[in-house]
Tab-separated table of C-alpha atoms in Angstrom:
chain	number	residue	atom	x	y	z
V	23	UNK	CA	0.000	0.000	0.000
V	24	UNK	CA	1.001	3.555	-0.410
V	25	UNK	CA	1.398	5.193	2.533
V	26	UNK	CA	0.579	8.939	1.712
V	27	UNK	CA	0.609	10.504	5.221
V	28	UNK	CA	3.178	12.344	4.787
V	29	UNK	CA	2.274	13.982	1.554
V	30	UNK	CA	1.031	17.256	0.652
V	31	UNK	CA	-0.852	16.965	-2.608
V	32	UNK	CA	1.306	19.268	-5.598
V	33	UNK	CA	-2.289	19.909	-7.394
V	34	UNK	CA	-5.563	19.137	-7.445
V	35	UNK	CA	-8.556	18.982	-9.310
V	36	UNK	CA	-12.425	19.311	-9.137
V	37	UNK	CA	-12.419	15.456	-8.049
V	38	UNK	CA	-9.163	14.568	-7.407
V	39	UNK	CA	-5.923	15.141	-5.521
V	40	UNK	CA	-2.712	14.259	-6.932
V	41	UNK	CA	0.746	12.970	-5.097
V	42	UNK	CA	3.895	12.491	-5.906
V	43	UNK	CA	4.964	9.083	-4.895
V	44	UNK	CA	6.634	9.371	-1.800
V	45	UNK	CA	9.447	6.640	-2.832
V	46	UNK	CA	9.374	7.180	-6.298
V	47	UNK	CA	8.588	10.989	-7.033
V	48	UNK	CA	8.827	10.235	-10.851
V	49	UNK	CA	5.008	8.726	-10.156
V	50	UNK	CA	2.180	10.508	-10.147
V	51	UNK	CA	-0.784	9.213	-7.766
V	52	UNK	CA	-4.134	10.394	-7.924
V	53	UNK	CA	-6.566	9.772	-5.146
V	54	UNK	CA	-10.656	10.808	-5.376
V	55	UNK	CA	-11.776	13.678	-3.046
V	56	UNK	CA	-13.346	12.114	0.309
V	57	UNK	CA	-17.248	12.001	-0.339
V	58	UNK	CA	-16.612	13.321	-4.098
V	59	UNK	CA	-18.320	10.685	-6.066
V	60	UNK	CA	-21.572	10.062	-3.436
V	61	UNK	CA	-21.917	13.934	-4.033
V	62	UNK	CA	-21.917	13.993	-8.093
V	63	UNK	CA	-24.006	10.928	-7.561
V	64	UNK	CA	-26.913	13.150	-5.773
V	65	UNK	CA	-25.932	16.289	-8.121
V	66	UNK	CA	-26.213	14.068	-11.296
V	67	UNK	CA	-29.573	13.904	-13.445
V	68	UNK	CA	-31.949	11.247	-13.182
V	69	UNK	CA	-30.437	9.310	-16.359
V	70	UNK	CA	-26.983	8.757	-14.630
V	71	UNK	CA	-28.090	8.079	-11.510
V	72	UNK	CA	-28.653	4.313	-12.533
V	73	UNK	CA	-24.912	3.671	-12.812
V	74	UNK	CA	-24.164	4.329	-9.340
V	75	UNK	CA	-21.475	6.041	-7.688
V	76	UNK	CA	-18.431	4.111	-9.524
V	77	UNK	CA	-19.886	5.819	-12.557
V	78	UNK	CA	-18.458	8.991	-11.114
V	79	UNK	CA	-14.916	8.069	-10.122
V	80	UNK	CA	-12.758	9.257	-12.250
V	81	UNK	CA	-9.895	7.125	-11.501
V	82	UNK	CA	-12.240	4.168	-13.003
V	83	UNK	CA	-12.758	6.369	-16.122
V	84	UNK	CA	-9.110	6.850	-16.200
V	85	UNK	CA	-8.420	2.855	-16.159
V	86	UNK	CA	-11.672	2.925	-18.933
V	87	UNK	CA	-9.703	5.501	-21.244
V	88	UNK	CA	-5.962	2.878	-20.597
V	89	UNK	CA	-7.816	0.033	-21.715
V	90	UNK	CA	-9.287	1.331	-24.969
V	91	UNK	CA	-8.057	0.018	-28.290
V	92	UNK	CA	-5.504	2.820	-29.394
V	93	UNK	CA	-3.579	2.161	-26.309
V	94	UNK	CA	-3.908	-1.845	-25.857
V	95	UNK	CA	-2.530	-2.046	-29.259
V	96	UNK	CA	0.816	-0.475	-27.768
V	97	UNK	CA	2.121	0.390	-31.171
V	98	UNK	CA	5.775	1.515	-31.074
V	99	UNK	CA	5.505	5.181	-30.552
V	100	UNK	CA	2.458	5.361	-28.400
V	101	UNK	CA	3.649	6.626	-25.204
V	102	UNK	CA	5.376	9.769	-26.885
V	103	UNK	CA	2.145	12.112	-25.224
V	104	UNK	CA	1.104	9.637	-22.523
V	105	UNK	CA	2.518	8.954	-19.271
V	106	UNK	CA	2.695	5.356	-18.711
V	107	UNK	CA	-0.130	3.783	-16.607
V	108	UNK	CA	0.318	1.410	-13.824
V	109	UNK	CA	-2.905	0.769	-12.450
V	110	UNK	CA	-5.188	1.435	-9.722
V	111	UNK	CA	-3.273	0.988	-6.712
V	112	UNK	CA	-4.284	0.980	-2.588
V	113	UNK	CA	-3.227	3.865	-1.011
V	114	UNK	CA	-4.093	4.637	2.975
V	115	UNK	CA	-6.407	7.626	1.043
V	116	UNK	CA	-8.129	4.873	-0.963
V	117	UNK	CA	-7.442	3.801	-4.393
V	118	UNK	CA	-5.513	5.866	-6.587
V	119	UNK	CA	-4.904	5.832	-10.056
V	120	UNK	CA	-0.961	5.510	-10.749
V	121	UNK	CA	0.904	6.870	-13.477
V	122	UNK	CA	4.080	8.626	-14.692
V	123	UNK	CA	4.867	12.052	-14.290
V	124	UNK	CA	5.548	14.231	-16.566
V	125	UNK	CA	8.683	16.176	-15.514
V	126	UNK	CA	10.232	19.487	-16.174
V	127	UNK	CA	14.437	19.807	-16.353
V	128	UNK	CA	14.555	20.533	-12.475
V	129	UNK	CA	12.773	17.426	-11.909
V	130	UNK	CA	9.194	19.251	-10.562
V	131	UNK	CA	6.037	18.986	-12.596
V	132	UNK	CA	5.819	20.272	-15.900
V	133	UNK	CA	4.091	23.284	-16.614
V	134	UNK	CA	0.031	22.403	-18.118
V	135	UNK	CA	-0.512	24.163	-21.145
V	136	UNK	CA	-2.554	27.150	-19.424
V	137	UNK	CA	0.612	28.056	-17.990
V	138	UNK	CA	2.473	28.035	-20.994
V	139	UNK	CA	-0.129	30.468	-22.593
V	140	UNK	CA	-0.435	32.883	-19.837
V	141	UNK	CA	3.372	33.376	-20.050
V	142	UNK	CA	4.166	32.832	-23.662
V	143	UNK	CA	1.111	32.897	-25.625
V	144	UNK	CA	0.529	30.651	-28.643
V	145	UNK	CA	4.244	31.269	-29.872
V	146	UNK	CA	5.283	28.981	-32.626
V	147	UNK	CA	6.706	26.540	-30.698
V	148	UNK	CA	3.828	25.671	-28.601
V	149	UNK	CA	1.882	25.524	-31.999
V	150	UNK	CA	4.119	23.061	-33.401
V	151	UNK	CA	3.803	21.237	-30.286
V	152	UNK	CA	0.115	20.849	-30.347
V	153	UNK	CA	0.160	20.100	-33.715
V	154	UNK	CA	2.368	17.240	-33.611
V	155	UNK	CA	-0.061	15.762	-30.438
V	156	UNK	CA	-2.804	16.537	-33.042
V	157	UNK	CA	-1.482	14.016	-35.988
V	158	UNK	CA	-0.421	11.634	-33.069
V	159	UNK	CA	-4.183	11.400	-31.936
V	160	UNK	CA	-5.360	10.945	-35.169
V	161	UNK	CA	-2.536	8.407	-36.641
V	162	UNK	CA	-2.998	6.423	-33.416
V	163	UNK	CA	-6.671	6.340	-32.833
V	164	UNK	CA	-6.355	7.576	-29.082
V	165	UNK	CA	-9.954	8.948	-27.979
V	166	UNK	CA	-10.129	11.819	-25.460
V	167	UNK	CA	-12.476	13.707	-23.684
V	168	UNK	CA	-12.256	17.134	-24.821
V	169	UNK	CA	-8.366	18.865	-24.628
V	170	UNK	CA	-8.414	21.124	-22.114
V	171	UNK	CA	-5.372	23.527	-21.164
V	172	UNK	CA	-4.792	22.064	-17.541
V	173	UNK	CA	-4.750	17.990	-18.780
V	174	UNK	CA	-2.207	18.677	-21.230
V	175	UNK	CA	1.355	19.563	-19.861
V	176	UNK	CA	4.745	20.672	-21.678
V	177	UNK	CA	8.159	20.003	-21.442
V	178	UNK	CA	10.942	20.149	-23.845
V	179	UNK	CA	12.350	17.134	-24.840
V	180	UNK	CA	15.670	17.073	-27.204
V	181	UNK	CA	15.495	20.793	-27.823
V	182	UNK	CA	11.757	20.233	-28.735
V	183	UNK	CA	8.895	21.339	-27.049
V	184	UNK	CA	6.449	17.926	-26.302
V	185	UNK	CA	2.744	17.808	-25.007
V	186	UNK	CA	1.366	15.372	-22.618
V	187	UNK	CA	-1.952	14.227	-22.043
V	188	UNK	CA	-2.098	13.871	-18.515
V	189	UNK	CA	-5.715	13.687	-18.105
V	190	UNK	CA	-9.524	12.765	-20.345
V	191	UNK	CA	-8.454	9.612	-21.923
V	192	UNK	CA	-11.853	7.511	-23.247
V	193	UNK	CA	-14.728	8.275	-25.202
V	194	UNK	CA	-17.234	10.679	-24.756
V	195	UNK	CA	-19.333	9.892	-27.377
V	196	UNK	CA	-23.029	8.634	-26.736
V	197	UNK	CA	-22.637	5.999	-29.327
V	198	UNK	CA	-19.643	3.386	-29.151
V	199	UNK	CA	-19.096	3.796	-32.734
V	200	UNK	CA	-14.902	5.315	-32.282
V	201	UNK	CA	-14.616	2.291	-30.066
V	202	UNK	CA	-15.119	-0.294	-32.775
V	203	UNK	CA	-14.419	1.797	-36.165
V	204	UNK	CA	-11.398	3.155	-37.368
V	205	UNK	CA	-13.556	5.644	-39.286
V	206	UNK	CA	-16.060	7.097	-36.037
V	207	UNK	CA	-12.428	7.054	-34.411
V	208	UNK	CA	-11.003	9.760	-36.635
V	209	UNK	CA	-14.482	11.642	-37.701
V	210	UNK	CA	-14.877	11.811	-33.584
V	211	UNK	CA	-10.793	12.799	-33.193
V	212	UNK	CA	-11.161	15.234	-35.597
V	213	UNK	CA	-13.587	17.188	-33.815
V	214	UNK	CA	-12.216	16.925	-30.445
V	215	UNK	CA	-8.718	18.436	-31.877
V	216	UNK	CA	-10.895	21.208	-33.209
V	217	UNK	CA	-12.266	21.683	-30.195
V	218	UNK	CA	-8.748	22.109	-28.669
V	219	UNK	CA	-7.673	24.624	-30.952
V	220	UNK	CA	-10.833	26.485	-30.024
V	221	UNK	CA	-10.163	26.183	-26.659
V	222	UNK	CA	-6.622	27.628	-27.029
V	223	UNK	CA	-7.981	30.667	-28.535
V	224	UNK	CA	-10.190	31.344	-25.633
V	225	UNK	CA	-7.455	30.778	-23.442
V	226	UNK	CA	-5.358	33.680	-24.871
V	227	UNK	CA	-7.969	35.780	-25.247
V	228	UNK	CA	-9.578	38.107	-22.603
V	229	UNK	CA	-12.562	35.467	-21.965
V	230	UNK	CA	-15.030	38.085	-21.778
V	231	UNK	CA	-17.147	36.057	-23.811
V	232	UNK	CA	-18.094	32.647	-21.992
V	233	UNK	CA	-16.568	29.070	-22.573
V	234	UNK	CA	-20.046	27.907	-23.817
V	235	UNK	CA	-20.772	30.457	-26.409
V	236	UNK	CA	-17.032	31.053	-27.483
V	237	UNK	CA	-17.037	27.270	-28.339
V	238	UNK	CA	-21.251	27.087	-29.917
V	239	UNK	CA	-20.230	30.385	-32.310
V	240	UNK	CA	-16.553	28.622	-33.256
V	241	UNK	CA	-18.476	25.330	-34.140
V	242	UNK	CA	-20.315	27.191	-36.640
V	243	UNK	CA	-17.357	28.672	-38.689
């Protein structure tokens, strides 16, 4: 078991906390909030409510989006904008979903791509970057949730800026279709990476216009 009572938690999320591994800080560990999924659960509409709360732990969705397809395939080149998975795990927290970290050069946590914006903007290089994690997606079938700027991290990697997916693996469409077809698979990647690129625009902009309608009125272009 991992004993994580001596941690401190270097982020967190809406449903999640997330650990370094306290023998192994190259390991990420992510444990659910106390009471988090009980209270989506009650929060949810009717139509979920049927699946329980495991439907609402995201660390099962995270073992959901390792275990599609793309990934189980483990074609040679995969992991280049995935940290590797290694399970659900016990920790004295409760489970926790267990990964790699994604490091900067001093060894901390790398910067998610809202950071990068805020200080650099969408330079060239971070362009490039997301560009090249666009034809990966596509060329290797991986399904996501949608891209947002604080699951995807940076860090440069032989002179060359590299994004990470750290978070919204699986499928989020209502049919399984991307699942089982090559073709849903890139119709439905397609739109999620235009989605992203939407997304980055809002980000640098001065988001006086609201997530929602920024993304309903760049749909429509």
């Amino acid at each position: 078991m991992i004993d994580l009572s001596q941690s401190e938690p270097f982020a967190s999320g809406g449903n999640r906390f997330c650990y370094r591994h306290p023998e192994r800080p190259e390991i990420c560990v992510k444990v659910m909030r106390p009471g988090r999924t009980a209270e989506l659960l009650e929060r949810a509409p009717w139509y979920k409510t049927w699946r329980g709360e495991s439907y609402f732990d995201d660390n099962l969705r995270e073992q959901e989006g390792y275990s599609q397809r793309a990934i189980a395939n483990n074609r040679d080149g995969l992991w280049q904008h995935l940290p590797r998975w290694y399970g659900i795990q016990e920790t004295n927290l409760g489970p926790a979903a267990v990964t790699d970290m994604i490091l900067d050069d001093d060894g901390d946590p790398a910067p998610t791509l809202r950071q990068y914006l805020n200080k650099y903007g969408l330079n060239t290089e971070v362009r490039a970057s997301l560009q090249r994690l666009s034809e990966w997606l596509l060329e290797y079938e991986v399904l996501t949730k949608n891209l947002i700027a604080h699951n995807l991290v940076l860090r440069k990697e032989q002179g060359e800026l590299q994004t990470y997916l750290i978070d919204g693996l699986g499928c989020a469409s209502f049919l399984p279709l991307p699942k089982v077809s090559s073709y849903f698979a890139k119709r439905y990647i397609h739109r999620r990476i235009k989605r992203m690129w939407l997304r980055v625009e809002w980000e640098i902009s001065d988001k006086e216009t609201p997530w929602r309608k920024f993304e309903s009125e760049g749909i429509k272009r």
